Amino acid sequence: MINEKKYNDFIWKYNTRYAEYNLDKYRNQCMDLFWFYLKEVLGVDPRPYQGWGNPVGVWNNFDKIAGAKEFFVKIPNNPINVPQKGGIMFYKWYPLLYGLDGHVDIFDHGDMYTTVCFGQNYPTGKPCQFTKHGSNKIFHGYRGTLGWLTPKS
């Protein structure tokens, strides 16, 4: 369960702005917002999550990340589950949606067909914003979704 006040403050702080965490050559990436979210909302040290390079790397190596199982439950995507508010969603490469590195964002609300998530650099180059994925049963909002991390209470 997330702290609603910290979550809302985080959204207000970053919405329509760029978030750059580590001042590297890859400016304003989805991972930068992820690291800020870990630190500012969940109180989790982002350093163990930084060595895996990209969202797909974090997802695939979750079991190797020091302390990750203490803070999160890893839930693979399937056709009948829906993340909880504040869940961290991970996406693999998917044609015309996500690049080779995948994508990560924060689930705000949705259902089995549609997600509304807060993220950065989606579409490419965009600042932090809410994005709706999917709109009906034909275009499924979970395309390319590997799964999500649900914060433990």
XYZ file of N, CA and C in Angstrom:
459
model
N 0.841 -1.186 0.000
C 0.000 0.000 0.000
C 0.887 1.251 0.000
N 0.532 2.227 -0.776
C 1.326 3.449 -0.861
C 0.753 4.520 0.067
N 1.573 5.475 0.421
C 1.153 6.638 1.190
C 0.534 7.625 0.197
N -0.767 7.848 0.308
C -1.488 8.699 -0.656
C -0.931 10.118 -0.711
N -0.581 10.686 0.436
C -0.059 12.055 0.455
C 1.267 12.128 -0.301
N 2.180 11.187 -0.025
C 3.464 11.179 -0.734
C 3.261 10.955 -2.227
N 2.331 10.066 -2.564
C 2.036 9.789 -3.974
C 1.520 11.057 -4.665
N 0.530 11.709 -4.063
C -0.039 12.925 -4.662
C 0.989 14.051 -4.748
N 1.812 14.214 -3.715
C 2.867 15.225 -3.756
C 3.848 14.941 -4.892
N 4.162 13.669 -5.096
C 5.059 13.255 -6.170
C 4.472 13.625 -7.535
N 3.205 13.321 -7.728
C 2.538 13.657 -8.999
C 2.572 15.163 -9.230
N 2.213 15.952 -8.211
C 2.220 17.408 -8.345
C 3.622 17.936 -8.644
N 4.611 17.340 -8.039
C 5.987 17.803 -8.223
C 6.494 17.580 -9.649
N 6.165 16.431 -10.225
C 6.764 16.065 -11.519
C 5.849 16.196 -12.729
N 4.547 16.282 -12.545
C 3.635 16.332 -13.689
C 3.987 17.502 -14.609
N 4.154 17.225 -15.876
C 4.520 18.151 -16.963
C 5.972 18.632 -16.877
N 6.767 18.051 -16.006
C 8.178 18.427 -15.878
C 9.056 17.224 -16.250
N 10.321 17.513 -16.488
C 11.290 16.453 -16.719
C 11.961 16.091 -15.395
N 12.242 14.821 -15.214
C 12.909 14.333 -14.008
C 14.225 13.673 -14.421
N 15.330 14.234 -13.973
C 16.651 13.675 -14.273
C 17.315 13.324 -12.952
N 17.521 12.041 -12.705
C 18.015 11.581 -11.415
C 19.532 11.579 -11.305
N 20.212 11.014 -12.269
C 21.649 10.767 -12.113
C 22.552 11.588 -13.036
N 21.986 12.535 -13.746
C 22.748 13.451 -14.595
C 23.692 12.735 -15.556
N 23.235 11.614 -16.103
C 24.046 10.892 -17.083
C 23.737 11.398 -18.491
N 24.347 10.767 -19.483
C 24.138 11.223 -20.862
C 22.754 10.866 -21.403
N 22.058 9.956 -20.732
C 20.708 9.572 -21.153
C 19.708 10.396 -20.356
N 19.398 11.565 -20.830
C 18.589 12.520 -20.080
C 17.103 12.157 -20.074
N 16.494 12.393 -18.911
C 15.032 12.360 -18.764
C 14.396 11.061 -19.261
N 14.905 9.961 -18.778
C 14.388 8.646 -19.164
C 13.336 8.168 -18.163
N 12.614 7.147 -18.529
C 11.607 6.577 -17.632
C 12.251 6.056 -16.349
N 13.468 5.563 -16.440
C 14.166 5.053 -15.256
C 14.461 6.155 -14.248
N 14.692 7.374 -14.710
C 14.934 8.485 -13.794
C 13.721 8.710 -12.894
N 12.544 8.714 -13.474
C 11.327 8.891 -12.676
C 11.128 7.705 -11.728
N 11.419 6.508 -12.191
C 11.334 5.310 -11.363
C 12.211 5.452 -10.119
N 13.455 5.906 -10.289
C 14.366 6.059 -9.148
C 13.865 7.117 -8.170
N 13.333 8.238 -8.695
C 12.756 9.254 -7.812
C 11.553 8.683 -7.054
N 10.736 7.896 -7.721
C 9.557 7.295 -7.093
C 9.966 6.362 -5.946
N 10.963 5.525 -6.209
C 11.449 4.639 -5.148
C 11.843 5.443 -3.915
N 12.623 6.481 -4.118
C 13.171 7.268 -3.017
C 12.115 8.143 -2.337
N 11.353 8.903 -3.112
C 10.486 9.931 -2.553
C 9.133 9.425 -2.073
N 8.601 8.422 -2.716
C 7.278 7.924 -2.332
C 7.374 6.676 -1.468
N 8.238 5.756 -1.865
C 8.304 4.469 -1.173
C 9.398 4.392 -0.112
N 10.315 5.354 -0.103
C 11.396 5.339 0.880
C 12.382 4.206 0.667
N 12.544 3.792 -0.584
C 13.438 2.691 -0.938
C 14.693 3.274 -1.589
N 15.848 2.803 -1.168
C 17.111 3.245 -1.757
C 17.164 2.798 -3.220
N 17.271 3.730 -4.164
C 17.275 3.348 -5.581
C 18.593 2.772 -6.087
N 19.666 2.876 -5.329
C 20.978 2.446 -5.832
C 21.029 0.986 -6.282
N 20.450 0.024 -5.539
C 20.523 -1.368 -6.025
C 19.799 -1.592 -7.358
N 18.889 -0.700 -7.720
C 18.110 -0.848 -8.951
C 18.790 -0.167 -10.140
N 19.857 0.577 -9.886
C 20.493 1.354 -10.952
C 21.476 0.557 -11.789
N 21.978 -0.526 -11.309
C 22.994 -1.269 -12.049
C 22.461 -2.169 -13.147
N 21.159 -2.207 -13.346
C 20.585 -3.143 -14.319
C 20.253 -2.476 -15.654
N 20.538 -1.190 -15.765
C 20.497 -0.509 -17.051
C 19.158 -0.010 -17.538
N 18.183 -0.866 -17.625
C 16.915 -0.473 -18.231
C 15.766 -1.240 -17.572
N 14.528 -0.908 -17.909
C 13.389 -1.594 -17.276
C 13.398 -3.111 -17.449
N 13.746 -3.584 -18.624
C 13.776 -5.033 -18.850
C 14.848 -5.672 -17.962
N 15.984 -4.997 -17.808
C 17.039 -5.499 -16.943
C 16.613 -5.584 -15.489
N 15.899 -4.574 -15.004
C 15.400 -4.607 -13.618
C 14.408 -5.750 -13.455
N 13.466 -5.868 -14.392
C 12.456 -6.924 -14.294
C 13.097 -8.319 -14.319
N 13.974 -8.538 -15.280
C 14.582 -9.863 -15.440
C 15.516 -10.238 -14.298
N 16.072 -9.253 -13.616
C 17.035 -9.514 -12.548
C 16.492 -9.184 -11.162
N 15.194 -9.068 -11.042
C 14.564 -8.699 -9.775
C 15.074 -9.552 -8.612
N 15.189 -10.846 -8.811
C 15.614 -11.751 -7.740
C 17.056 -11.516 -7.300
N 17.844 -10.836 -8.117
C 19.245 -10.571 -7.795
C 19.457 -9.196 -7.155
N 18.423 -8.358 -7.117
C 18.544 -6.996 -6.594
C 18.467 -7.038 -5.070
N 19.506 -6.549 -4.427
C 19.587 -6.585 -2.961
C 18.388 -5.890 -2.324
N 17.660 -6.625 -1.513
C 16.538 -6.075 -0.758
C 15.223 -5.960 -1.504
N 15.199 -6.271 -2.784
C 13.981 -6.070 -3.583
C 12.792 -6.861 -3.041
N 13.016 -8.104 -2.666
C 11.913 -8.942 -2.173
C 11.385 -8.461 -0.822
N 12.193 -7.686 -0.123
C 11.761 -7.114 1.156
C 10.710 -6.022 0.941
N 10.801 -5.308 -0.183
C 9.939 -4.162 -0.438
C 8.807 -4.414 -1.430
N 8.963 -5.419 -2.293
C 8.012 -5.608 -3.387
C 7.599 -7.063 -3.569
N 6.406 -7.221 -4.130
C 5.944 -8.503 -4.647
C 5.974 -8.365 -6.168
N 6.634 -9.291 -6.846
C 6.721 -9.277 -8.312
C 5.535 -10.066 -8.863
N 4.722 -9.404 -9.689
C 3.517 -10.029 -10.221
C 3.582 -10.041 -11.746
N 3.742 -11.217 -12.347
C 3.743 -11.301 -13.806
C 2.356 -10.947 -14.368
N 2.365 -10.334 -15.528
C 1.107 -9.990 -16.188
C 0.370 -11.260 -16.615
N -0.931 -11.256 -16.458
C -1.782 -12.302 -17.028
C -3.124 -11.676 -17.376
N -3.999 -12.364 -18.092
C -5.218 -11.733 -18.607
C -6.241 -11.311 -17.557
N -6.094 -11.744 -16.316
C -7.162 -11.416 -15.360
C -6.721 -10.608 -14.142
N -5.468 -10.161 -14.080
C -5.090 -9.369 -12.915
C -4.898 -7.902 -13.278
N -5.048 -7.037 -12.287
C -4.931 -5.595 -12.450
C -4.032 -5.084 -11.323
N -3.076 -4.217 -11.631
C -2.200 -3.694 -10.571
C -2.967 -2.841 -9.559
N -2.351 -2.636 -8.413
C -2.873 -1.703 -7.432
C -2.302 -0.323 -7.723
N -3.007 0.707 -7.285
C -2.506 2.069 -7.441
C -1.103 2.153 -6.839
N -0.178 2.747 -7.589
C 1.196 2.874 -7.132
C 2.087 1.721 -7.525
N 1.516 0.697 -8.168
C 2.327 -0.409 -8.659
C 3.263 0.071 -9.760
N 4.431 -0.521 -9.847
C 5.433 -0.114 -10.834
C 5.371 -1.101 -11.992
N 4.926 -0.615 -13.154
C 4.710 -1.465 -14.317
C 5.950 -1.508 -15.211
N 6.262 -2.709 -15.673
C 7.415 -2.934 -16.546
C 6.939 -3.482 -17.881
N 7.535 -2.949 -18.961
C 7.159 -3.319 -20.316
C 8.384 -3.787 -21.082
N 8.189 -4.774 -21.926
C 9.264 -5.252 -22.792
C 9.206 -4.500 -24.112
N 10.175 -4.777 -24.988
C 10.123 -4.228 -26.330
C 8.826 -4.689 -26.979
N 8.149 -3.750 -27.626
C 6.923 -4.076 -28.351
C 6.856 -3.153 -29.558
N 6.667 -3.690 -30.762
C 6.704 -2.867 -31.972
C 5.800 -1.641 -31.891
N 6.378 -0.501 -32.201
C 5.700 0.792 -32.261
C 5.217 1.310 -30.905
N 5.513 0.611 -29.816
C 5.114 1.098 -28.496
C 6.323 1.383 -27.610
N 7.173 0.384 -27.409
C 8.309 0.524 -26.504
C 9.575 0.095 -27.230
N 10.659 0.819 -26.961
C 11.931 0.500 -27.603
C 12.557 -0.763 -27.045
N 13.761 -1.062 -27.495
C 14.455 -2.285 -27.095
C 14.703 -2.364 -25.592
N 14.822 -1.213 -24.944
C 15.065 -1.199 -23.499
C 13.796 -1.387 -22.680
N 12.644 -1.343 -23.324
C 11.381 -1.437 -22.603
C 10.989 -0.097 -21.999
N 10.120 -0.161 -21.006
C 9.598 1.058 -20.373
C 9.152 0.710 -18.965
N 9.143 1.703 -18.098
C 8.624 1.555 -16.739
C 7.786 2.785 -16.421
N 6.652 2.588 -15.767
C 5.860 3.709 -15.281
C 5.060 3.280 -14.058
N 4.269 4.178 -13.533
C 3.571 3.953 -12.271
C 2.076 3.882 -12.534
N 1.471 2.780 -12.149
C 0.037 2.559 -12.363
C -0.761 3.472 -11.437
N -1.716 4.203 -12.030
C -2.607 5.051 -11.235
C -3.984 4.404 -11.102
N -4.576 4.063 -12.236
C -5.870 3.382 -12.197
C -6.129 2.696 -13.535
N -7.123 1.817 -13.539
C -7.461 1.105 -14.763
C -8.284 -0.125 -14.459
N -8.414 -0.952 -15.475
C -9.169 -2.200 -15.357
C -8.454 -3.261 -16.198
N -9.153 -4.309 -16.567
C -8.507 -5.389 -17.332
C -8.150 -4.996 -18.762
N -8.680 -3.883 -19.271
C -8.451 -3.491 -20.661
C -7.691 -2.184 -20.823
N -7.678 -1.368 -19.791
C -7.129 -0.032 -19.897
C -6.283 0.282 -18.669
N -5.165 0.955 -18.877
C -4.365 1.439 -17.759
C -4.132 2.936 -17.929
N -4.085 3.636 -16.819
C -3.670 5.032 -16.791
C -2.456 5.064 -15.867
N -1.323 5.428 -16.449
C -0.060 5.371 -15.729
C 0.649 6.712 -15.784
N 1.497 6.952 -14.790
C 2.304 8.159 -14.725
C 3.734 7.779 -15.082
N 4.259 8.409 -16.094
C 5.599 8.060 -16.532
C 6.270 9.199 -17.269
N 7.476 8.941 -17.725
C 8.278 9.918 -18.452
C 8.844 9.262 -19.704
N 9.031 10.076 -20.728
C 9.637 9.628 -21.981
C 8.751 8.639 -22.730
N 7.451 8.803 -22.574
C 6.482 8.029 -23.362
C 5.287 8.926 -23.654
N 5.086 9.237 -24.925
C 5.935 8.929 -26.070
C 7.336 9.536 -25.904
N 8.265 9.045 -26.701
C 9.665 9.442 -26.600
C 9.811 10.958 -26.540
N 10.593 11.398 -25.547
C 10.901 12.814 -25.401
C 9.916 13.600 -24.558
N 8.822 12.991 -24.161
C 7.791 13.712 -23.394
C 8.163 13.795 -21.916
N 7.743 14.897 -21.251
C 7.983 15.006 -19.808
C 7.056 14.071 -19.033
N 7.146 14.115 -17.736
C 6.286 13.287 -16.882
C 4.827 13.654 -17.129
N 4.012 12.622 -17.288
C 2.596 12.841 -17.571
C 1.828 11.545 -17.390
N 0.513 11.682 -17.308
C -0.350 10.511 -17.296
C -0.592 10.077 -18.731
N -0.563 8.775 -18.953
C -0.810 8.216 -20.277
C -1.815 7.089 -20.148
N -2.814 7.124 -21.009
C -3.800 6.046 -21.055
C -3.356 5.028 -22.097
N -3.288 3.783 -21.681
C -2.935 2.682 -22.586
C -4.192 1.854 -22.800
N -4.582 1.707 -24.054
C -5.769 0.922 -24.359
C -7.019 1.774 -24.230
N -8.086 1.318 -24.851
C -9.337 2.060 -24.764
C -10.550 1.152 -24.833
N -10.343 -0.064 -25.282
C -11.474 -0.988 -25.385
C -10.932 -2.416 -25.468
N -11.801 -3.357 -25.685
C -11.389 -4.759 -25.712
C -10.549 -5.102 -26.937
N -10.589 -4.264 -27.961
C -9.804 -4.530 -29.159
C -8.352 -4.120 -28.943
N -8.129 -2.926 -28.415
C -6.767 -2.475 -28.133
C -6.517 -2.653 -26.649
N -5.853 -3.704 -26.306
C -5.616 -4.057 -24.910
C -4.519 -3.184 -24.316
N -4.778 -2.559 -23.174
C -3.847 -1.648 -22.533
C -2.642 -2.299 -21.898
N -2.552 -3.609 -21.945
C -1.423 -4.306 -21.334
C -0.456 -4.865 -22.370
N -0.533 -4.417 -23.598
C 0.385 -4.895 -24.638
C 1.819 -4.636 -24.219
N 2.634 -5.639 -24.294
C 4.044 -5.503 -23.955
C 4.339 -5.502 -22.462
N 3.311 -5.624 -21.626
C 3.527 -5.588 -20.175
C 4.129 -6.895 -19.680
N 5.264 -6.790 -19.014
C 5.880 -7.961 -18.385
C 5.175 -8.268 -17.060
N 4.872 -7.224 -16.328
C 4.235 -7.351 -15.032
C 4.503 -6.096 -14.210
N 4.355 -6.219 -12.891
C 4.543 -5.050 -12.041
C 5.050 -5.464 -10.676
N 5.626 -4.483 -10.002
C 6.043 -4.646 -8.619
C 5.014 -3.942 -7.751
N 4.453 -4.679 -6.810
C 3.505 -4.107 -5.861
C 4.238 -3.860 -4.548
N 4.236 -2.605 -4.095
C 4.906 -2.319 -2.815
C 4.250 -3.082 -1.665
N 5.077 -3.639 -0.796
C 4.565 -4.326 0.398
C 4.165 -3.267 1.433
N 3.260 -3.624 2.281
C 2.802 -2.685 3.317
C 3.888 -2.378 4.318
